[in-house]
PDB file of C-alpha atoms in Angstrom:
ATOM      1  CA  GLY A   1      18.392   3.664   6.400  1.00 56.00           C
ATOM      2  CA  GLU A   2      19.090   3.185   2.749  1.00 62.00           C
ATOM      3  CA  ASP A   3      16.653   1.124   0.768  1.00 79.00           C
ATOM      4  CA  VAL A   4      16.845  -0.402  -2.679  1.00 85.00           C
ATOM      5  CA  GLU A   5      13.764  -1.918  -4.270  1.00 88.00           C
ATOM      6  CA  GLN A   6      13.211  -4.121  -7.290  1.00 90.00           C
ATOM      7  CA  SER A   7      10.337  -6.140  -8.626  1.00 87.00           C
ATOM      8  CA  LEU A   8      10.790  -9.856  -8.001  1.00 85.00           C
ATOM      9  CA  PHE A   9      10.031 -11.327 -11.419  1.00 92.00           C
ATOM     10  CA  LEU A  10      10.312 -10.532 -15.096  1.00 96.00           C
ATOM     11  CA  SER A  11       9.478 -12.865 -17.945  1.00 97.00           C
ATOM     12  CA  VAL A  12      10.405 -12.088 -21.561  1.00 97.00           C
ATOM     13  CA  ARG A  13      10.583 -13.956 -24.846  1.00 97.00           C
ATOM     14  CA  GLU A  14      13.926 -14.755 -26.394  1.00 97.00           C
ATOM     15  CA  GLY A  15      14.988 -11.979 -28.738  1.00 97.00           C
ATOM     16  CA  ASP A  16      12.955  -9.301 -26.986  1.00 97.00           C
ATOM     17  CA  SER A  17      14.434  -6.586 -24.810  1.00 97.00           C
ATOM     18  CA  SER A  18      14.364  -6.888 -21.027  1.00 97.00           C
ATOM     19  CA  VAL A  19      14.131  -3.891 -18.755  1.00 97.00           C
ATOM     20  CA  ILE A  20      14.839  -4.383 -15.084  1.00 97.00           C
ATOM     21  CA  ASN A  21      14.025  -1.466 -12.819  1.00 97.00           C
ATOM     22  CA  CYS A  22      15.376  -0.391  -9.463  1.00 95.00           C
ATOM     23  CA  THR A  23      14.665   2.467  -7.091  1.00 94.00           C
ATOM     24  CA  TYR A  24      16.862   3.635  -4.266  1.00 90.00           C
ATOM     25  CA  THR A  25      16.643   6.166  -1.489  1.00 86.00           C
ATOM     26  CA  ASP A  26      20.201   7.261  -0.697  1.00 79.00           C
ATOM     27  CA  SER A  27      20.821  10.572  -2.419  1.00 78.00           C
ATOM     28  CA  SER A  28      24.534  10.410  -1.609  1.00 78.00           C
ATOM     29  CA  SER A  29      25.090   7.357  -3.809  1.00 76.00           C
ATOM     30  CA  THR A  30      28.334   7.562  -5.735  1.00 77.00           C
ATOM     31  CA  TYR A  31      28.145   4.407  -7.811  1.00 81.00           C
ATOM     32  CA  LEU A  32      25.254   2.182  -8.767  1.00 88.00           C
ATOM     33  CA  TYR A  33      25.833  -1.403  -9.763  1.00 87.00           C
ATOM     34  CA  TRP A  34      24.121  -4.205 -11.582  1.00 92.00           C
ATOM     35  CA  TYR A  35      25.035  -7.750 -10.614  1.00 88.00           C
ATOM     36  CA  LYS A  36      23.996 -11.042 -12.183  1.00 88.00           C
ATOM     37  CA  GLN A  37      23.609 -14.230 -10.200  1.00 81.00           C
ATOM     38  CA  GLU A  38      23.291 -17.493 -12.082  1.00 77.00           C
ATOM     39  CA  PRO A  39      21.974 -20.567 -10.252  1.00 71.00           C
ATOM     40  CA  GLY A  40      24.484 -21.900  -7.766  1.00 59.00           C
ATOM     41  CA  ALA A  41      26.958 -19.098  -8.419  1.00 62.00           C
ATOM     42  CA  GLY A  42      28.025 -15.937  -6.666  1.00 61.00           C
ATOM     43  CA  LEU A  43      27.314 -12.461  -7.860  1.00 69.00           C
ATOM     44  CA  GLN A  44      28.957 -11.288 -11.045  1.00 74.00           C
ATOM     45  CA  LEU A  45      29.406  -7.587 -11.576  1.00 75.00           C
ATOM     46  CA  LEU A  46      27.797  -6.719 -14.915  1.00 87.00           C
ATOM     47  CA  THR A  47      28.252  -3.005 -15.037  1.00 87.00           C
ATOM     48  CA  TYR A  48      28.245   0.096 -12.926  1.00 85.00           C
ATOM     49  CA  ILE A  49      27.448   3.727 -13.454  1.00 89.00           C
ATOM     50  CA  PHE A  50      28.816   6.761 -11.719  1.00 87.00           C
ATOM     51  CA  SER A  51      26.136   8.931 -10.185  1.00 85.00           C
ATOM     52  CA  ASN A  52      26.872  11.945 -12.397  1.00 87.00           C
ATOM     53  CA  MET A  53      26.091   9.962 -15.559  1.00 89.00           C
ATOM     54  CA  ASP A  54      22.698   9.495 -17.165  1.00 93.00           C
ATOM     55  CA  MET A  55      23.430   6.543 -19.357  1.00 95.00           C
ATOM     56  CA  LYS A  56      26.020   3.898 -19.947  1.00 93.00           C
ATOM     57  CA  GLN A  57      26.032   1.382 -22.749  1.00 94.00           C
ATOM     58  CA  ASP A  58      28.063  -1.782 -22.897  1.00 90.00           C
ATOM     59  CA  GLN A  59      27.277  -4.085 -25.833  1.00 94.00           C
ATOM     60  CA  ARG A  60      23.767  -5.441 -25.181  1.00 96.00           C
ATOM     61  CA  LEU A  61      23.480  -3.691 -21.823  1.00 96.00           C
ATOM     62  CA  THR A  62      22.190  -0.168 -21.352  1.00 97.00           C
ATOM     63  CA  VAL A  63      22.015   1.431 -17.929  1.00 97.00           C
ATOM     64  CA  LEU A  64      19.823   4.475 -17.421  1.00 97.00           C
ATOM     65  CA  LEU A  65      20.019   6.599 -14.296  1.00 96.00           C
ATOM     66  CA  ASN A  66      17.458   9.188 -13.276  1.00 94.00           C
ATOM     67  CA  LYS A  67      19.083  10.737 -10.266  1.00 91.00           C
ATOM     68  CA  LYS A  68      16.202  13.101  -9.575  1.00 91.00           C
ATOM     69  CA  ASP A  69      13.755  10.203  -9.240  1.00 93.00           C
ATOM     70  CA  LYS A  70      16.425   7.846  -7.838  1.00 92.00           C
ATOM     71  CA  HIS A  71      15.573   5.338 -10.520  1.00 95.00           C
ATOM     72  CA  LEU A  72      17.989   2.961 -12.191  1.00 96.00           C
ATOM     73  CA  SER A  73      17.235   0.566 -15.016  1.00 97.00           C
ATOM     74  CA  LEU A  74      19.068  -2.139 -16.884  1.00 98.00           C
ATOM     75  CA  ARG A  75      18.050  -2.891 -20.437  1.00 98.00           C
ATOM     76  CA  ILE A  76      19.218  -6.107 -22.065  1.00 98.00           C
ATOM     77  CA  ALA A  77      18.806  -6.076 -25.816  1.00 97.00           C
ATOM     78  CA  ASP A  78      18.100  -9.276 -27.760  1.00 97.00           C
ATOM     79  CA  THR A  79      17.633 -11.281 -24.577  1.00 98.00           C
ATOM     80  CA  GLN A  80      18.966 -14.827 -24.733  1.00 97.00           C
ATOM     81  CA  THR A  81      18.213 -17.904 -22.654  1.00 95.00           C
ATOM     82  CA  GLY A  82      21.652 -17.541 -21.109  1.00 94.00           C
ATOM     83  CA  ASP A  83      20.500 -14.255 -19.635  1.00 96.00           C
ATOM     84  CA  SER A  84      18.112 -16.114 -17.328  1.00 95.00           C
ATOM     85  CA  ALA A  85      19.357 -15.274 -13.850  1.00 93.00           C
ATOM     86  CA  ILE A  86      18.693 -13.058 -10.877  1.00 89.00           C
ATOM     87  CA  TYR A  87      19.763  -9.450 -11.330  1.00 94.00           C
ATOM     88  CA  PHE A  88      20.623  -7.305  -8.336  1.00 91.00           C
ATOM     89  CA  CYS A  89      21.003  -3.592  -8.332  1.00 92.00           C
ATOM     90  CA  ALA A  90      23.114  -2.031  -5.613  1.00 88.00           C
ATOM     91  CA  GLU A  91      24.030   1.456  -4.564  1.00 83.00           C
ATOM     92  CA  ASP A  92      27.297   2.565  -3.058  1.00 75.00           C
ATOM     93  CA  GLY A  93      26.637   5.193  -0.451  1.00 67.00           C
ATOM     94  CA  GLY A  94      30.260   5.986   0.119  1.00 60.00           C
ATOM     95  CA  TYR A  95      32.978   4.334   2.231  1.00 50.00           C
ATOM     96  CA  GLN A  96      32.202   1.297   0.041  1.00 45.00           C
ATOM     97  CA  LYS A  97      29.037   0.611   1.969  1.00 59.00           C
ATOM     98  CA  VAL A  98      26.863  -1.112  -0.582  1.00 66.00           C
ATOM     99  CA  THR A  99      23.143  -1.686  -0.270  1.00 75.00           C
ATOM    100  CA  PHE A 100      21.621  -4.356  -2.453  1.00 81.00           C
ATOM    101  CA  GLY A 101      18.128  -4.765  -3.780  1.00 84.00           C
ATOM    102  CA  THR A 102      16.272  -8.046  -3.375  1.00 79.00           C
ATOM    103  CA  GLY A 103      16.960  -9.108  -6.923  1.00 86.00           C
ATOM    104  CA  THR A 104      14.794  -9.560 -10.019  1.00 92.00           C
ATOM    105  CA  LYS A 105      14.485 -13.045 -11.411  1.00 91.00           C
ATOM    106  CA  LEU A 106      14.584 -12.867 -15.186  1.00 95.00           C
ATOM    107  CA  GLN A 107      13.001 -15.768 -17.019  1.00 96.00           C
ATOM    108  CA  VAL A 108      13.657 -15.983 -20.744  1.00 97.00           C
ATOM    109  CA  ILE A 109      11.127 -18.014 -22.691  1.00 96.00           C
ATOM    110  CA  PRO A 110      12.505 -19.721 -25.815  1.00 93.00           C
TER     111      PRO A 110
ATOM    112  CA  GLY B   1      13.555  -1.736   4.939  1.00 48.00           C
ATOM    113  CA  ALA B   2      16.497  -3.984   5.550  1.00 50.00           C
ATOM    114  CA  VAL B   3      15.644  -7.482   6.719  1.00 77.00           C
ATOM    115  CA  VAL B   4      19.191  -8.667   7.282  1.00 85.00           C
ATOM    116  CA  SER B   5      21.442  -7.003   9.812  1.00 89.00           C
ATOM    117  CA  GLN B   6      25.174  -7.285  10.331  1.00 91.00           C
ATOM    118  CA  HIS B   7      27.199  -6.406  13.362  1.00 94.00           C
ATOM    119  CA  PRO B   8      29.530  -4.672  13.598  1.00 94.00           C
ATOM    120  CA  SER B   9      29.298  -2.372  10.600  1.00 88.00           C
ATOM    121  CA  ARG B  10      32.956  -1.421  10.944  1.00 91.00           C
ATOM    122  CA  VAL B  11      35.790  -3.008  12.857  1.00 94.00           C
ATOM    123  CA  ILE B  12      39.462  -2.190  13.144  1.00 95.00           C
ATOM    124  CA  CYS B  13      41.745  -4.752  14.719  1.00 95.00           C
ATOM    125  CA  LYS B  14      45.399  -5.535  15.168  1.00 96.00           C
ATOM    126  CA  SER B  15      47.121  -8.169  13.118  1.00 96.00           C
ATOM    127  CA  GLY B  16      46.904 -11.595  14.737  1.00 96.00           C
ATOM    128  CA  THR B  17      43.593 -11.060  16.489  1.00 97.00           C
ATOM    129  CA  SER B  18      40.298 -12.736  15.648  1.00 97.00           C
ATOM    130  CA  VAL B  19      37.158 -10.893  14.613  1.00 97.00           C
ATOM    131  CA  LYS B  20      33.599 -12.177  14.692  1.00 97.00           C
ATOM    132  CA  ILE B  21      30.926 -10.793  12.391  1.00 97.00           C
ATOM    133  CA  GLU B  22      27.264 -11.542  13.030  1.00 96.00           C
ATOM    134  CA  CYS B  23      24.553 -11.803  10.418  1.00 95.00           C
ATOM    135  CA  ARG B  24      20.930 -11.899  11.493  1.00 93.00           C
ATOM    136  CA  SER B  25      17.740 -12.294   9.516  1.00 89.00           C
ATOM    137  CA  LEU B  26      14.991 -10.137  10.921  1.00 86.00           C
ATOM    138  CA  ASP B  27      11.365 -11.305  10.880  1.00 80.00           C
ATOM    139  CA  PHE B  28      12.081 -14.359   8.776  1.00 81.00           C
ATOM    140  CA  GLN B  29      13.831 -17.675   8.985  1.00 83.00           C
ATOM    141  CA  ALA B  30      16.805 -18.007   6.735  1.00 83.00           C
ATOM    142  CA  THR B  31      17.146 -21.502   5.371  1.00 80.00           C
ATOM    143  CA  THR B  32      20.460 -20.621   3.819  1.00 85.00           C
ATOM    144  CA  MET B  33      22.983 -17.914   4.515  1.00 88.00           C
ATOM    145  CA  PHE B  34      25.796 -16.793   2.265  1.00 88.00           C
ATOM    146  CA  TRP B  35      29.007 -14.972   3.067  1.00 93.00           C
ATOM    147  CA  TYR B  36      30.620 -12.767   0.451  1.00 90.00           C
ATOM    148  CA  ARG B  37      33.760 -10.719   0.333  1.00 90.00           C
ATOM    149  CA  GLN B  38      33.885  -7.639  -1.829  1.00 78.00           C
ATOM    150  CA  PHE B  39      36.926  -6.066  -3.375  1.00 68.00           C
ATOM    151  CA  PRO B  40      36.704  -2.477  -4.623  1.00 62.00           C
ATOM    152  CA  LYS B  41      34.887  -2.159  -7.966  1.00 55.00           C
ATOM    153  CA  GLN B  42      34.834  -5.908  -8.359  1.00 57.00           C
ATOM    154  CA  SER B  43      32.252  -8.595  -8.086  1.00 57.00           C
ATOM    155  CA  LEU B  44      31.358 -10.029  -4.768  1.00 68.00           C
ATOM    156  CA  MET B  45      33.253 -13.221  -4.125  1.00 78.00           C
ATOM    157  CA  LEU B  46      31.206 -15.982  -2.591  1.00 81.00           C
ATOM    158  CA  MET B  47      33.128 -17.389   0.329  1.00 90.00           C
ATOM    159  CA  ALA B  48      30.779 -19.990   1.708  1.00 90.00           C
ATOM    160  CA  THR B  49      27.209 -21.181   1.917  1.00 88.00           C
ATOM    161  CA  SER B  50      25.719 -22.424   5.137  1.00 88.00           C
ATOM    162  CA  ASN B  51      22.523 -24.151   6.098  1.00 84.00           C
ATOM    163  CA  GLU B  52      21.271 -24.097   9.651  1.00 81.00           C
ATOM    164  CA  GLY B  53      22.650 -26.935  11.722  1.00 80.00           C
ATOM    165  CA  SER B  54      25.117 -28.188   9.174  1.00 82.00           C
ATOM    166  CA  LYS B  55      28.678 -27.398   8.228  1.00 86.00           C
ATOM    167  CA  ALA B  56      29.301 -24.595   5.792  1.00 90.00           C
ATOM    168  CA  THR B  57      30.282 -25.331   2.221  1.00 89.00           C
ATOM    169  CA  TYR B  58      33.335 -23.284   1.300  1.00 92.00           C
ATOM    170  CA  GLU B  59      34.217 -22.111  -2.170  1.00 87.00           C
ATOM    171  CA  GLN B  60      37.486 -23.183  -3.689  1.00 86.00           C
ATOM    172  CA  GLY B  61      40.384 -21.147  -2.402  1.00 90.00           C
ATOM    173  CA  VAL B  62      38.691 -20.074   0.819  1.00 93.00           C
ATOM    174  CA  GLU B  63      40.452 -21.365   3.920  1.00 93.00           C
ATOM    175  CA  LYS B  64      38.028 -23.076   6.284  1.00 93.00           C
ATOM    176  CA  ASP B  65      40.301 -22.684   9.287  1.00 94.00           C
ATOM    177  CA  LYS B  66      40.786 -19.021   8.535  1.00 96.00           C
ATOM    178  CA  PHE B  67      37.162 -18.111   8.030  1.00 96.00           C
ATOM    179  CA  LEU B  68      35.040 -19.986  10.535  1.00 95.00           C
ATOM    180  CA  ILE B  69      31.335 -19.992   9.852  1.00 94.00           C
ATOM    181  CA  ASN B  70      28.731 -21.029  12.378  1.00 90.00           C
ATOM    182  CA  HIS B  71      25.069 -21.105  11.396  1.00 87.00           C
ATOM    183  CA  ALA B  72      23.690 -21.565  14.879  1.00 83.00           C
ATOM    184  CA  SER B  73      20.031 -20.934  14.174  1.00 88.00           C
ATOM    185  CA  LEU B  74      17.627 -20.018  11.395  1.00 87.00           C
ATOM    186  CA  THR B  75      18.199 -16.358  12.135  1.00 91.00           C
ATOM    187  CA  LEU B  76      21.899 -16.144  12.969  1.00 92.00           C
ATOM    188  CA  SER B  77      25.134 -16.915  11.205  1.00 93.00           C
ATOM    189  CA  THR B  78      28.589 -15.803  12.298  1.00 95.00           C
ATOM    190  CA  LEU B  79      31.826 -15.412  10.389  1.00 97.00           C
ATOM    191  CA  THR B  80      35.014 -15.409  12.436  1.00 97.00           C
ATOM    192  CA  VAL B  81      38.195 -14.227  10.771  1.00 97.00           C
ATOM    193  CA  THR B  82      40.900 -15.940  12.773  1.00 96.00           C
ATOM    194  CA  SER B  83      44.397 -14.525  13.175  1.00 96.00           C
ATOM    195  CA  ALA B  84      43.535 -11.636  10.898  1.00 96.00           C
ATOM    196  CA  HIS B  85      46.190 -10.077   8.708  1.00 95.00           C
ATOM    197  CA  PRO B  86      46.168  -6.854   6.673  1.00 94.00           C
ATOM    198  CA  GLU B  87      45.333  -8.773   3.495  1.00 93.00           C
ATOM    199  CA  ASP B  88      42.074  -9.832   5.149  1.00 94.00           C
ATOM    200  CA  SER B  89      40.971  -6.202   5.196  1.00 92.00           C
ATOM    201  CA  SER B  90      37.870  -6.069   3.080  1.00 89.00           C
ATOM    202  CA  PHE B  91      34.129  -5.588   2.986  1.00 86.00           C
ATOM    203  CA  TYR B  92      32.238  -8.671   4.124  1.00 92.00           C
ATOM    204  CA  ILE B  93      28.599  -9.079   3.182  1.00 90.00           C
ATOM    205  CA  CYS B  94      26.183 -11.757   4.264  1.00 91.00           C
ATOM    206  CA  SER B  95      22.915 -12.614   2.653  1.00 86.00           C
ATOM    207  CA  ALA B  96      20.060 -14.773   3.783  1.00 83.00           C
ATOM    208  CA  ARG B  97      17.570 -16.720   1.755  1.00 78.00           C
ATOM    209  CA  GLY B  98      14.148 -17.384   3.141  1.00 72.00           C
ATOM    210  CA  TYR B  99      10.452 -16.637   2.941  1.00 66.00           C
ATOM    211  CA  TYR B 100      10.067 -13.096   4.209  1.00 60.00           C
ATOM    212  CA  ARG B 101       6.457 -12.422   3.613  1.00 57.00           C
ATOM    213  CA  GLN B 102       3.705 -14.962   4.104  1.00 48.00           C
ATOM    214  CA  ALA B 103       2.201 -14.033   0.763  1.00 43.00           C
ATOM    215  CA  SER B 104       5.420 -14.696  -1.069  1.00 49.00           C
ATOM    216  CA  SER B 105       5.410 -17.900  -3.048  1.00 46.00           C
ATOM    217  CA  THR B 106       9.137 -18.086  -3.438  1.00 50.00           C
ATOM    218  CA  ASP B 107      12.092 -17.483  -1.258  1.00 55.00           C
ATOM    219  CA  THR B 108      14.135 -14.380  -1.747  1.00 62.00           C
ATOM    220  CA  GLN B 109      17.689 -13.535  -0.975  1.00 66.00           C
ATOM    221  CA  TYR B 110      18.295 -10.459   1.146  1.00 74.00           C
ATOM    222  CA  PHE B 111      21.638  -8.831   1.667  1.00 78.00           C
ATOM    223  CA  GLY B 112      23.023  -7.377   4.845  1.00 82.00           C
ATOM    224  CA  PRO B 113      24.575  -3.907   4.934  1.00 78.00           C
ATOM    225  CA  GLY B 114      28.107  -5.274   5.093  1.00 84.00           C
ATOM    226  CA  THR B 115      30.974  -5.096   7.562  1.00 90.00           C
ATOM    227  CA  ARG B 116      34.113  -3.138   6.811  1.00 88.00           C
ATOM    228  CA  LEU B 117      37.110  -4.934   8.343  1.00 93.00           C
ATOM    229  CA  THR B 118      40.418  -3.123   8.610  1.00 93.00           C
ATOM    230  CA  VAL B 119      43.397  -5.040   9.948  1.00 95.00           C
ATOM    231  CA  LEU B 120      46.339  -2.911  11.022  1.00 95.00           C
TER     232      LEU B 120
END
């Protein structure tokens, strides 16, 4: 079946850039998503990218998609303490069937 | 591979009937299970959180009598949509938090593949 993998932890200093990586296996993915989960809260959709795009930028967020390698990344510029959360990538394989990664816990050190 | 399964993956039912969705953690004990509902191109909406053996905690706006959650064991939680109506048609996702691998020093949340509910 489809599989989405992420590293579990990332620690960065405040002001630095964070890069969270994700790999997936489903070549029929139409959309790929990044979600943010703050402690005690549900998932918040941060951004998504259509599978025929290479890059999408939204303020401090940059999403890069390498469809050939099935690799997705989320870059957060000027990382702030409020960015500390768990970030999930997810791929939509069609019919709105979404497969989530296990999440990357981002720790921002002041 | 996936460590949380959901059954069924798709269900179509008539208005007024009840539908049960199962969520199972495979090869690990889930201390907490979450039920989400997803609307197209929107964030997942957390419906409820349940711990094994205790009553589920529902988010504001989610009807307890409509969406019955039973966390019967450390590996199984069920969501029953009672007297389903077309507006209940959606994609329901469960996730389970637990220690999957013995070497892991922290618990991780794993998501199920989702259940597509269509109410006619």
